[in-house]
PDB file of C-alpha atoms in Angstrom:
ATOM      1  CA  MET A  15     166.699 112.944-264.600  1.00 39.00           C
ATOM      2  CA  SER A  16     167.704 116.379-265.900  1.00 43.00           C
ATOM      3  CA  ASP A  17     168.763 119.227-263.600  1.00 42.00           C
ATOM      4  CA  VAL A  18     165.695 121.049-264.954  1.00 46.00           C
ATOM      5  CA  TRP A  19     163.662 118.887-262.587  1.00 47.00           C
ATOM      6  CA  ARG A  20     165.617 119.613-259.405  1.00 42.00           C
ATOM      7  CA  PRO A  21     164.948 122.660-257.198  1.00 39.00           C
ATOM      8  CA  ALA A  22     167.887 125.057-257.122  1.00 37.00           C
ATOM      9  CA  GLY A  23     170.026 124.296-254.083  1.00 39.00           C
ATOM     10  CA  GLY A  24     167.833 121.261-253.391  1.00 44.00           C
ATOM     11  CA  SER A  25     165.577 123.212-251.061  1.00 41.00           C
ATOM     12  CA  PRO A  26     161.981 124.304-251.595  1.00 40.00           C
ATOM     13  CA  ALA A  27     160.979 127.894-252.215  1.00 39.00           C
ATOM     14  CA  PRO A  28     159.946 129.872-249.125  1.00 39.00           C
ATOM     15  CA  GLU A  29     156.326 129.638-248.081  1.00 40.00           C
ATOM     16  CA  GLN A  30     154.062 132.551-248.892  1.00 39.00           C
ATOM     17  CA  ALA A  31     151.100 134.103-247.155  1.00 40.00           C
ATOM     18  CA  ARG A  32     147.973 132.336-245.901  1.00 45.00           C
ATOM     19  CA  PRO A  33     146.924 129.323-247.966  1.00 44.00           C
ATOM     20  CA  PRO A  34     143.271 129.148-248.990  1.00 48.00           C
ATOM     21  CA  SER A  35     140.926 127.738-246.368  1.00 49.00           C
ATOM     22  CA  LEU A  36     138.984 124.528-246.856  1.00 49.00           C
ATOM     23  CA  ASP A  37     135.915 126.634-247.672  1.00 51.00           C
ATOM     24  CA  ASP A  38     137.884 128.631-250.281  1.00 52.00           C
ATOM     25  CA  LEU A  39     138.948 125.457-252.074  1.00 54.00           C
ATOM     26  CA  LEU A  40     135.555 123.803-251.850  1.00 53.00           C
ATOM     27  CA  ARG A  41     133.905 126.880-253.412  1.00 54.00           C
ATOM     28  CA  GLN A  42     136.159 126.376-256.449  1.00 53.00           C
ATOM     29  CA  VAL A  43     134.730 122.916-257.164  1.00 53.00           C
ATOM     30  CA  SER A  44     132.168 123.052-259.925  1.00 48.00           C
ATOM     31  CA  ARG A  45     128.609 122.415-258.826  1.00 50.00           C
ATOM     32  CA  GLY A  46     126.978 119.174-259.871  1.00 52.00           C
ATOM     33  CA  ASP A  47     130.088 116.958-259.557  1.00 58.00           C
ATOM     34  CA  GLU A  48     129.329 115.391-256.208  1.00 62.00           C
ATOM     35  CA  ALA A  49     132.019 112.687-256.505  1.00 65.00           C
ATOM     36  CA  ALA A  50     134.732 115.294-257.164  1.00 61.00           C
ATOM     37  CA  PHE A  51     133.471 117.352-254.243  1.00 62.00           C
ATOM     38  CA  GLU A  52     133.643 114.339-251.894  1.00 68.00           C
ATOM     39  CA  ARG A  53     137.168 113.362-253.060  1.00 66.00           C
ATOM     40  CA  LEU A  54     138.327 116.914-252.508  1.00 68.00           C
ATOM     41  CA  TYR A  55     136.702 117.177-249.106  1.00 67.00           C
ATOM     42  CA  ASP A  56     138.173 113.845-247.950  1.00 69.00           C
ATOM     43  CA  GLN A  57     141.631 114.936-249.075  1.00 66.00           C
ATOM     44  CA  LEU A  58     141.552 118.344-247.424  1.00 72.00           C
ATOM     45  CA  ALA A  59     140.084 116.997-244.189  1.00 76.00           C
ATOM     46  CA  ALA A  60     142.651 114.176-243.797  1.00 80.00           C
ATOM     47  CA  PRO A  61     144.384 114.407-240.394  1.00 86.00           C
ATOM     48  CA  ASP A  62     147.845 114.390-241.996  1.00 89.00           C
ATOM     49  CA  ALA A  63     147.047 116.916-244.763  1.00 87.00           C
ATOM     50  CA  GLU A  64     149.834 119.494-245.196  1.00 91.00           C
ATOM     51  CA  THR A  65     149.544 122.674-247.258  1.00 90.00           C
ATOM     52  CA  ILE A  66     152.152 124.793-249.025  1.00 92.00           C
ATOM     53  CA  VAL A  67     151.831 127.854-251.257  1.00 93.00           C
ATOM     54  CA  ARG A  68     154.475 128.575-253.900  1.00 96.00           C
ATOM     55  CA  PRO A  69     154.973 131.317-256.514  1.00 96.00           C
ATOM     56  CA  VAL A  70     154.739 130.365-260.179  1.00 96.00           C
ATOM     57  CA  ASN A  71     157.395 131.818-262.503  1.00 96.00           C
ATOM     58  CA  GLY A  72     155.701 134.221-264.906  1.00 95.00           C
ATOM     59  CA  GLY A  73     152.881 135.064-262.496  1.00 94.00           C
ATOM     60  CA  GLY A  74     150.477 133.531-260.059  1.00 94.00           C
ATOM     61  CA  SER A  75     150.751 131.159-257.155  1.00 94.00           C
ATOM     62  CA  ALA A  76     150.022 127.497-256.514  1.00 95.00           C
ATOM     63  CA  THR A  77     148.538 125.808-253.460  1.00 91.00           C
ATOM     64  CA  ILE A  78     149.305 122.142-252.824  1.00 93.00           C
ATOM     65  CA  VAL A  79     147.623 120.050-250.130  1.00 90.00           C
ATOM     66  CA  ARG A  80     149.033 116.552-249.634  1.00 91.00           C
ATOM     67  CA  SER A  81     147.928 113.645-247.492  1.00 88.00           C
ATOM     68  CA  ARG A  82     150.403 110.768-247.370  1.00 88.00           C
ATOM     69  CA  SER A  83     147.823 108.459-245.765  1.00 86.00           C
ATOM     70  CA  ALA A  84     145.334 109.113-248.605  1.00 84.00           C
ATOM     71  CA  GLY A  85     148.063 108.865-251.262  1.00 87.00           C
ATOM     72  CA  ARG A  86     146.729 112.016-252.921  1.00 87.00           C
ATOM     73  CA  LEU A  87     147.324 115.691-253.351  1.00 90.00           C
ATOM     74  CA  VAL A  88     145.162 118.627-254.305  1.00 89.00           C
ATOM     75  CA  PHE A  89     146.612 121.285-256.608  1.00 93.00           C
ATOM     76  CA  THR A  90     145.052 124.640-257.327  1.00 90.00           C
ATOM     77  CA  ALA A  91     146.425 127.947-258.593  1.00 93.00           C
ATOM     78  CA  SER A  92     145.455 131.564-259.054  1.00 91.00           C
ATOM     79  CA  GLY A  93     146.776 134.425-261.148  1.00 93.00           C
ATOM     80  CA  LEU A  94     148.161 132.222-263.925  1.00 94.00           C
ATOM     81  CA  PRO A  95     148.627 134.094-267.198  1.00 94.00           C
ATOM     82  CA  ASN A  96     146.393 133.248-270.144  1.00 94.00           C
ATOM     83  CA  LEU A  97     147.906 130.863-272.710  1.00 95.00           C
ATOM     84  CA  PRO A  98     147.247 130.602-276.443  1.00 95.00           C
ATOM     85  CA  ALA A  99     144.733 127.877-277.401  1.00 94.00           C
ATOM     86  CA  SER A 100     147.616 125.710-278.624  1.00 97.00           C
ATOM     87  CA  ARG A 101     149.192 125.507-275.118  1.00 97.00           C
ATOM     88  CA  ALA A 102     148.147 124.190-271.694  1.00 96.00           C
ATOM     89  CA  TYR A 103     149.463 124.056-268.143  1.00 97.00           C
ATOM     90  CA  GLU A 104     150.494 120.492-267.230  1.00 97.00           C
ATOM     91  CA  LEU A 105     151.196 119.158-263.759  1.00 97.00           C
ATOM     92  CA  TRP A 106     153.948 116.578-263.127  1.00 97.00           C
ATOM     93  CA  LEU A 107     154.837 114.362-260.190  1.00 96.00           C
ATOM     94  CA  MET A 108     158.438 113.244-259.884  1.00 96.00           C
ATOM     95  CA  GLY A 109     160.027 110.268-258.211  1.00 94.00           C
ATOM     96  CA  PRO A 110     162.913 107.895-258.854  1.00 92.00           C
ATOM     97  CA  ASP A 111     161.649 107.080-262.368  1.00 91.00           C
ATOM     98  CA  GLY A 112     161.464 110.738-263.398  1.00 94.00           C
ATOM     99  CA  PRO A 113     158.443 112.924-264.137  1.00 96.00           C
ATOM    100  CA  ARG A 114     155.008 111.498-264.902  1.00 95.00           C
ATOM    101  CA  PRO A 115     151.975 113.528-266.040  1.00 96.00           C
ATOM    102  CA  ALA A 116     149.463 114.233-263.263  1.00 95.00           C
ATOM    103  CA  GLY A 117     146.926 116.252-265.240  1.00 94.00           C
ATOM    104  CA  LEU A 118     146.194 119.230-267.439  1.00 95.00           C
ATOM    105  CA  LEU A 119     144.991 122.319-265.600  1.00 94.00           C
ATOM    106  CA  GLN A 120     141.711 123.965-266.544  1.00 89.00           C
ATOM    107  CA  ARG A 121     142.414 127.688-266.196  1.00 88.00           C
ATOM    108  CA  ALA A 122     139.374 129.945-265.783  1.00 86.00           C
ATOM    109  CA  ALA A 123     139.162 133.391-267.415  1.00 86.00           C
ATOM    110  CA  ASP A 124     140.153 135.038-264.112  1.00 86.00           C
ATOM    111  CA  GLY A 125     143.392 133.010-263.892  1.00 85.00           C
ATOM    112  CA  THR A 126     142.198 130.574-261.236  1.00 86.00           C
ATOM    113  CA  VAL A 127     142.495 126.816-261.547  1.00 87.00           C
ATOM    114  CA  PRO A 128     139.814 124.593-260.004  1.00 85.00           C
ATOM    115  CA  PRO A 129     141.252 122.007-257.613  1.00 86.00           C
ATOM    116  CA  LEU A 130     142.804 118.977-259.283  1.00 88.00           C
ATOM    117  CA  VAL A 131     143.100 115.805-257.193  1.00 86.00           C
ATOM    118  CA  ALA A 132     146.046 113.564-258.173  1.00 89.00           C
ATOM    119  CA  LEU A 133     147.217 110.206-256.853  1.00 88.00           C
ATOM    120  CA  THR A 134     150.787 110.158-255.580  1.00 91.00           C
ATOM    121  CA  LEU A 135     152.992 107.086-255.890  1.00 90.00           C
ATOM    122  CA  ASP A 136     155.639 105.890-253.435  1.00 89.00           C
ATOM    123  CA  GLY A 137     158.823 107.892-253.834  1.00 93.00           C
ATOM    124  CA  GLU A 138     157.224 110.893-255.545  1.00 94.00           C
ATOM    125  CA  GLU A 139     158.589 113.852-253.630  1.00 94.00           C
ATOM    126  CA  GLN A 140     158.520 116.697-256.181  1.00 96.00           C
ATOM    127  CA  LEU A 141     155.906 118.482-258.235  1.00 97.00           C
ATOM    128  CA  GLY A 142     156.450 120.476-261.401  1.00 97.00           C
ATOM    129  CA  LEU A 143     154.311 122.639-263.653  1.00 98.00           C
ATOM    130  CA  THR A 144     155.109 123.263-267.309  1.00 98.00           C
ATOM    131  CA  VAL A 145     153.503 124.826-270.371  1.00 98.00           C
ATOM    132  CA  GLU A 146     152.891 122.064-272.926  1.00 98.00           C
ATOM    133  CA  PRO A 147     150.984 121.531-276.181  1.00 97.00           C
ATOM    134  CA  ALA A 148     147.217 121.775-275.585  1.00 95.00           C
ATOM    135  CA  GLY A 149     146.728 117.994-275.478  1.00 94.00           C
ATOM    136  CA  GLY A 150     149.531 117.460-272.974  1.00 96.00           C
ATOM    137  CA  SER A 151     152.807 115.578-273.289  1.00 96.00           C
ATOM    138  CA  ALA A 152     154.116 112.179-272.206  1.00 95.00           C
ATOM    139  CA  ARG A 153     157.295 113.900-270.929  1.00 96.00           C
ATOM    140  CA  PRO A 154     157.956 117.585-270.144  1.00 97.00           C
ATOM    141  CA  THR A 155     159.026 119.567-273.201  1.00 97.00           C
ATOM    142  CA  THR A 156     159.672 122.932-271.527  1.00 97.00           C
ATOM    143  CA  GLN A 157     161.423 124.319-268.463  1.00 96.00           C
ATOM    144  CA  PRO A 158     159.218 124.109-265.344  1.00 97.00           C
ATOM    145  CA  ILE A 159     157.520 127.313-264.237  1.00 98.00           C
ATOM    146  CA  LEU A 160     157.040 125.732-260.822  1.00 98.00           C
ATOM    147  CA  LEU A 161     159.235 123.108-259.180  1.00 97.00           C
ATOM    148  CA  THR A 162     158.867 122.237-255.501  1.00 97.00           C
ATOM    149  CA  ARG A 163     159.149 119.465-252.977  1.00 95.00           C
ATOM    150  CA  LEU A 164     155.775 118.061-251.991  1.00 93.00           C
ATOM    151  CA  PRO A 165     154.438 118.785-248.519  1.00 86.00           C
ATOM    152  CA  GLY A 166     155.616 116.136-246.088  1.00 78.00           C
ATOM    153  CA  ALA A 167     158.492 115.091-248.364  1.00 71.00           C
TER     154      ALA A 167
END
């Protein structure tokens, strides 16, 4: 695995101000998708859920909520810069086998990203965010704009 995918000094970035509340995140879920709402609620309400907030290089911040017992995480962001139509923000989870794609982010006009729920596999302890071609990539093609250890790692 390339040094691009390791946090500098091996330690996570410092935590920032108050993470969004459960109500804040639930309000971001689009109406009409009851299954997505229930998955998100179950994840955020898990007894072992841990939350971190990290800055994103180039602007914005990311909130990550992870539950080891559920084997999932929730990722959301705000203040992300607009990208050309040919590019997209892609989330990556990293473990012993290197990075694997965890989803393309759907950025709203105001720079917010609705919550994305991703399954985590054993050994995945880092999360990265890159700017990729609009359809996504099988492997990262750019330097990460966010690289952090997952909560509870």
